[in-house]
């Protein structure tokens, strides 16, 4: 009806994969889902038993990982300061100068919130180790899963949170951009 054409595509977190599908760069999201299921990337490595976290933290197979994330409303400088003594807790996402998500060891997350002295913290039910350095232990698997047949779209730019700029999607560059945003803090405002 309106015949609008987008000039740019962007997403945040898993929305970056959705943006690649929406712009036509990826035409078979079913392939991505099959790969995610077959490799157990989300259900065993980055969630479930959190094997990637266990590896990164040097835990024995019988030691459990209590991973969680919290949306916090506090100045980012204060959040960064409160995180300094918690090597297993990270600023996973920045939504605004006063809003973000911390993720990591559950007890450590609670200590960070206590140090912040805030009541505006909500535990998320999104229990995946993403946008944190622990994902690095499965970086090769992440790239393998996300290296899909890709058609470079015309007429619109694709933006990635990892590179922090637009890029031309190819099978390799899309997988690289998705990995980059997965192993570091997503800073959406920037």
mmCIF file of C-alpha atoms in Angstrom:
data_model
loop_
_atom_site.group_PDB
_atom_site.id
_atom_site.type_symbol
_atom_site.label_atom_id
_atom_site.label_comp_id
_atom_site.label_asym_id
_atom_site.label_seq_id
_atom_site.Cartn_x
_atom_site.Cartn_y
_atom_site.Cartn_z
ATOM 1 C CA UNK A 1 0.000 0.000 0.000
ATOM 2 C CA UNK A 2 2.639 2.563 1.051
ATOM 3 C CA UNK A 3 5.509 0.962 -0.890
ATOM 4 C CA UNK A 4 8.053 2.064 1.708
ATOM 5 C CA UNK A 5 11.639 0.876 1.249
ATOM 6 C CA UNK A 6 13.934 0.752 4.273
ATOM 7 C CA UNK A 7 17.246 2.574 4.076
ATOM 8 C CA UNK A 8 18.800 0.574 6.917
ATOM 9 C CA UNK A 9 18.374 -2.598 8.955
ATOM 10 C CA UNK A 10 19.507 -2.987 12.536
ATOM 11 C CA UNK A 11 18.699 -5.170 15.457
ATOM 12 C CA UNK A 12 19.859 -5.690 18.989
ATOM 13 C CA UNK A 13 21.134 -9.055 20.186
ATOM 14 C CA UNK A 14 19.273 -11.831 18.352
ATOM 15 C CA UNK A 15 17.515 -9.071 16.416
ATOM 16 C CA UNK A 16 20.667 -8.799 14.309
ATOM 17 C CA UNK A 17 19.928 -12.259 12.887
ATOM 18 C CA UNK A 18 16.336 -11.167 12.320
ATOM 19 C CA UNK A 19 17.580 -8.070 10.463
ATOM 20 C CA UNK A 20 19.657 -10.283 8.142
ATOM 21 C CA UNK A 21 16.528 -12.292 7.362
ATOM 22 C CA UNK A 22 14.320 -9.203 7.004
ATOM 23 C CA UNK A 23 16.625 -7.573 4.450
ATOM 24 C CA UNK A 24 16.867 -10.784 2.421
ATOM 25 C CA UNK A 25 20.538 -11.470 3.160
ATOM 26 C CA UNK A 26 19.519 -14.733 4.807
ATOM 27 C CA UNK A 27 16.726 -16.619 3.096
ATOM 28 C CA UNK A 28 16.599 -19.792 5.213
ATOM 29 C CA UNK A 29 16.169 -19.152 8.940
ATOM 30 C CA UNK A 30 15.159 -22.798 9.236
ATOM 31 C CA UNK A 31 18.783 -23.718 8.534
ATOM 32 C CA UNK A 32 19.917 -21.521 11.424
ATOM 33 C CA UNK A 33 17.397 -23.137 13.769
ATOM 34 C CA UNK A 34 18.481 -26.623 12.667
ATOM 35 C CA UNK A 35 22.105 -25.758 13.368
ATOM 36 C CA UNK A 36 21.281 -24.283 16.766
ATOM 37 C CA UNK A 37 19.398 -27.436 17.711
ATOM 38 C CA UNK A 38 21.983 -29.854 16.328
ATOM 39 C CA UNK A 39 24.929 -28.184 18.067
ATOM 40 C CA UNK A 40 23.031 -27.457 21.300
ATOM 41 C CA UNK A 41 24.675 -24.044 21.253
ATOM 42 C CA UNK A 42 21.921 -22.424 23.330
ATOM 43 C CA UNK A 43 20.659 -25.457 25.239
ATOM 44 C CA UNK A 44 23.981 -26.903 26.433
ATOM 45 C CA UNK A 45 26.880 -24.532 25.784
ATOM 46 C CA UNK A 46 25.405 -21.069 26.492
ATOM 47 C CA UNK A 47 22.375 -22.203 28.489
ATOM 48 C CA UNK A 48 21.205 -25.369 30.202
ATOM 49 C CA UNK A 49 24.420 -26.840 31.614
ATOM 50 C CA UNK A 50 26.394 -23.709 30.602
ATOM 51 C CA UNK A 51 29.380 -25.722 29.395
ATOM 52 C CA UNK A 52 31.034 -22.648 27.847
ATOM 53 C CA UNK A 53 30.792 -20.820 31.172
ATOM 54 C CA UNK A 54 32.059 -23.860 33.061
ATOM 55 C CA UNK A 55 35.082 -23.982 30.726
ATOM 56 C CA UNK A 56 35.758 -20.244 31.019
ATOM 57 C CA UNK A 57 35.526 -20.366 34.809
ATOM 58 C CA UNK A 58 37.624 -23.522 35.113
ATOM 59 C CA UNK A 59 34.903 -25.482 36.902
ATOM 60 C CA UNK A 60 34.795 -29.252 37.201
ATOM 61 C CA UNK A 61 31.980 -31.101 35.382
ATOM 62 C CA UNK A 62 30.117 -31.712 38.661
ATOM 63 C CA UNK A 63 30.162 -28.014 39.670
ATOM 64 C CA UNK A 64 26.991 -26.182 38.732
ATOM 65 C CA UNK A 65 26.759 -22.781 37.093
ATOM 66 C CA UNK A 66 24.174 -20.427 38.555
ATOM 67 C CA UNK A 67 23.836 -17.931 35.689
ATOM 68 C CA UNK A 68 21.380 -15.078 35.630
ATOM 69 C CA UNK A 69 20.903 -11.586 34.297
ATOM 70 C CA UNK A 70 19.310 -8.456 35.697
ATOM 71 C CA UNK A 71 18.001 -5.325 34.082
ATOM 72 C CA UNK A 72 19.366 -2.493 36.202
ATOM 73 C CA UNK A 73 18.479 1.171 36.297
ATOM 74 C CA UNK A 74 21.525 3.063 37.517
ATOM 75 C CA UNK A 75 24.197 5.355 36.063
ATOM 76 C CA UNK A 76 26.566 3.256 33.963
ATOM 77 C CA UNK A 77 29.662 4.594 35.724
ATOM 78 C CA UNK A 78 28.228 3.341 39.022
ATOM 79 C CA UNK A 79 27.442 -0.040 37.473
ATOM 80 C CA UNK A 80 30.978 -0.357 36.106
ATOM 81 C CA UNK A 81 32.393 0.553 39.520
ATOM 82 C CA UNK A 82 30.189 -2.022 41.266
ATOM 83 C CA UNK A 83 31.349 -4.699 38.788
ATOM 84 C CA UNK A 84 35.067 -4.190 39.473
ATOM 85 C CA UNK A 85 35.355 -6.878 42.165
ATOM 86 C CA UNK A 86 33.117 -9.382 40.348
ATOM 87 C CA UNK A 87 35.110 -11.103 37.570
ATOM 88 C CA UNK A 88 32.196 -13.452 36.832
ATOM 89 C CA UNK A 89 29.636 -10.674 36.306
ATOM 90 C CA UNK A 90 29.569 -8.412 33.261
ATOM 91 C CA UNK A 91 27.776 -5.417 31.816
ATOM 92 C CA UNK A 92 26.167 -7.350 28.974
ATOM 93 C CA UNK A 93 24.013 -4.654 27.447
ATOM 94 C CA UNK A 94 23.732 -0.872 27.554
ATOM 95 C CA UNK A 95 20.267 0.366 26.665
ATOM 96 C CA UNK A 96 20.707 4.012 27.740
ATOM 97 C CA UNK A 97 23.044 6.013 29.995
ATOM 98 C CA UNK A 98 20.951 4.815 32.974
ATOM 99 C CA UNK A 99 19.726 1.379 31.848
ATOM 100 C CA UNK A 100 21.560 -1.825 31.199
ATOM 101 C CA UNK A 101 21.764 -5.527 31.799
ATOM 102 C CA UNK A 102 24.284 -7.293 33.974
ATOM 103 C CA UNK A 103 24.844 -11.013 33.534
ATOM 104 C CA UNK A 104 26.875 -13.754 35.138
ATOM 105 C CA UNK A 105 27.188 -15.587 38.407
ATOM 106 C CA UNK A 106 23.868 -15.201 40.258
ATOM 107 C CA UNK A 107 25.385 -14.477 43.675
ATOM 108 C CA UNK A 108 27.785 -11.993 42.090
ATOM 109 C CA UNK A 109 24.899 -10.226 40.318
ATOM 110 C CA UNK A 110 23.092 -9.857 43.639
ATOM 111 C CA UNK A 111 26.230 -8.388 45.246
ATOM 112 C CA UNK A 112 26.538 -5.856 42.409
ATOM 113 C CA UNK A 113 22.918 -4.798 42.905
ATOM 114 C CA UNK A 114 23.501 -4.517 46.654
ATOM 115 C CA UNK A 115 26.600 -2.347 46.071
ATOM 116 C CA UNK A 116 24.561 -0.127 43.764
ATOM 117 C CA UNK A 117 21.961 0.306 46.495
ATOM 118 C CA UNK A 118 19.135 0.277 43.992
ATOM 119 C CA UNK A 119 15.666 -1.144 44.030
ATOM 120 C CA UNK A 120 15.266 -0.826 40.266
ATOM 121 C CA UNK A 121 16.690 -4.199 39.257
ATOM 122 C CA UNK A 122 14.618 -6.926 37.638
ATOM 123 C CA UNK A 123 15.868 -10.463 37.189
ATOM 124 C CA UNK A 124 15.426 -11.620 33.627
ATOM 125 C CA UNK A 125 14.234 -15.067 32.671
ATOM 126 C CA UNK A 126 16.584 -14.898 29.664
ATOM 127 C CA UNK A 127 19.245 -17.315 30.860
ATOM 128 C CA UNK A 128 21.863 -17.397 28.119
ATOM 129 C CA UNK A 129 25.529 -16.464 28.383
ATOM 130 C CA UNK A 130 25.658 -13.924 25.549
ATOM 131 C CA UNK A 131 27.289 -10.505 25.256
ATOM 132 C CA UNK A 132 29.898 -11.748 27.720
ATOM 133 C CA UNK A 133 33.498 -12.944 27.326
ATOM 134 C CA UNK A 134 32.610 -16.490 28.449
ATOM 135 C CA UNK A 135 31.114 -17.060 24.994
ATOM 136 C CA UNK A 136 34.648 -16.908 23.581
ATOM 137 C CA UNK A 137 35.192 -20.553 24.521
ATOM 138 C CA UNK A 138 32.638 -21.536 21.847
ATOM 139 C CA UNK A 139 33.500 -18.786 19.346
ATOM 140 C CA UNK A 140 34.369 -21.255 16.579
ATOM 141 C CA UNK A 141 31.080 -23.104 17.059
ATOM 142 C CA UNK A 142 29.146 -19.791 17.097
ATOM 143 C CA UNK A 143 30.745 -18.779 13.787
ATOM 144 C CA UNK A 144 30.098 -22.216 12.260
ATOM 145 C CA UNK A 145 26.413 -22.044 13.198
ATOM 146 C CA UNK A 146 26.040 -18.458 11.907
ATOM 147 C CA UNK A 147 27.959 -18.881 8.645
ATOM 148 C CA UNK A 148 25.018 -19.190 6.297
ATOM 149 C CA UNK A 149 24.486 -18.672 2.587
ATOM 150 C CA UNK A 150 24.189 -14.913 2.250
ATOM 151 C CA UNK A 151 22.972 -12.611 -0.499
ATOM 152 C CA UNK A 152 24.219 -9.062 -0.269
ATOM 153 C CA UNK A 153 21.129 -6.822 -0.245
ATOM 154 C CA UNK A 154 20.988 -3.700 -2.351
ATOM 155 C CA UNK A 155 19.581 -0.327 -1.452
ATOM 156 C CA UNK A 156 19.874 -0.550 2.334
ATOM 157 C CA UNK A 157 22.650 -0.591 4.910
ATOM 158 C CA UNK A 158 23.037 -3.350 7.522
ATOM 159 C CA UNK A 159 24.299 -2.271 10.929
ATOM 160 C CA UNK A 160 25.979 -4.475 13.511
ATOM 161 C CA UNK A 161 26.384 -3.793 17.223
ATOM 162 C CA UNK A 162 29.751 -5.575 17.280
ATOM 163 C CA UNK A 163 31.442 -3.492 14.616
ATOM 164 C CA UNK A 164 29.395 -0.444 15.627
ATOM 165 C CA UNK A 165 28.809 0.539 12.010
ATOM 166 C CA UNK A 166 27.289 -0.628 8.775
ATOM 167 C CA UNK A 167 28.850 -3.520 6.889
ATOM 168 C CA UNK A 168 28.282 -5.426 3.678
ATOM 169 C CA UNK A 169 26.931 -8.845 4.643
ATOM 170 C CA UNK A 170 28.602 -11.897 3.206
ATOM 171 C CA UNK A 171 28.597 -15.346 4.777
ATOM 172 C CA UNK A 172 31.827 -14.481 6.570
ATOM 173 C CA UNK A 173 31.202 -10.833 7.486
ATOM 174 C CA UNK A 174 27.741 -11.589 8.904
ATOM 175 C CA UNK A 175 29.107 -14.435 11.059
ATOM 176 C CA UNK A 176 31.992 -12.198 12.192
ATOM 177 C CA UNK A 177 29.637 -9.334 13.109
ATOM 178 C CA UNK A 178 27.313 -11.658 15.011
ATOM 179 C CA UNK A 179 30.232 -13.182 16.926
ATOM 180 C CA UNK A 180 31.658 -9.774 17.759
ATOM 181 C CA UNK A 181 28.390 -8.611 19.337
ATOM 182 C CA UNK A 182 27.995 -11.937 21.150
ATOM 183 C CA UNK A 183 31.312 -11.796 23.040
ATOM 184 C CA UNK A 184 31.193 -8.166 24.145
ATOM 185 C CA UNK A 185 28.841 -5.644 25.692
ATOM 186 C CA UNK A 186 26.121 -4.519 23.321
ATOM 187 C CA UNK A 187 26.114 -0.720 23.507
ATOM 188 C CA UNK A 188 22.890 0.091 21.696
ATOM 189 C CA UNK A 189 22.978 3.913 22.100
ATOM 190 C CA UNK A 190 26.388 4.158 20.478
#
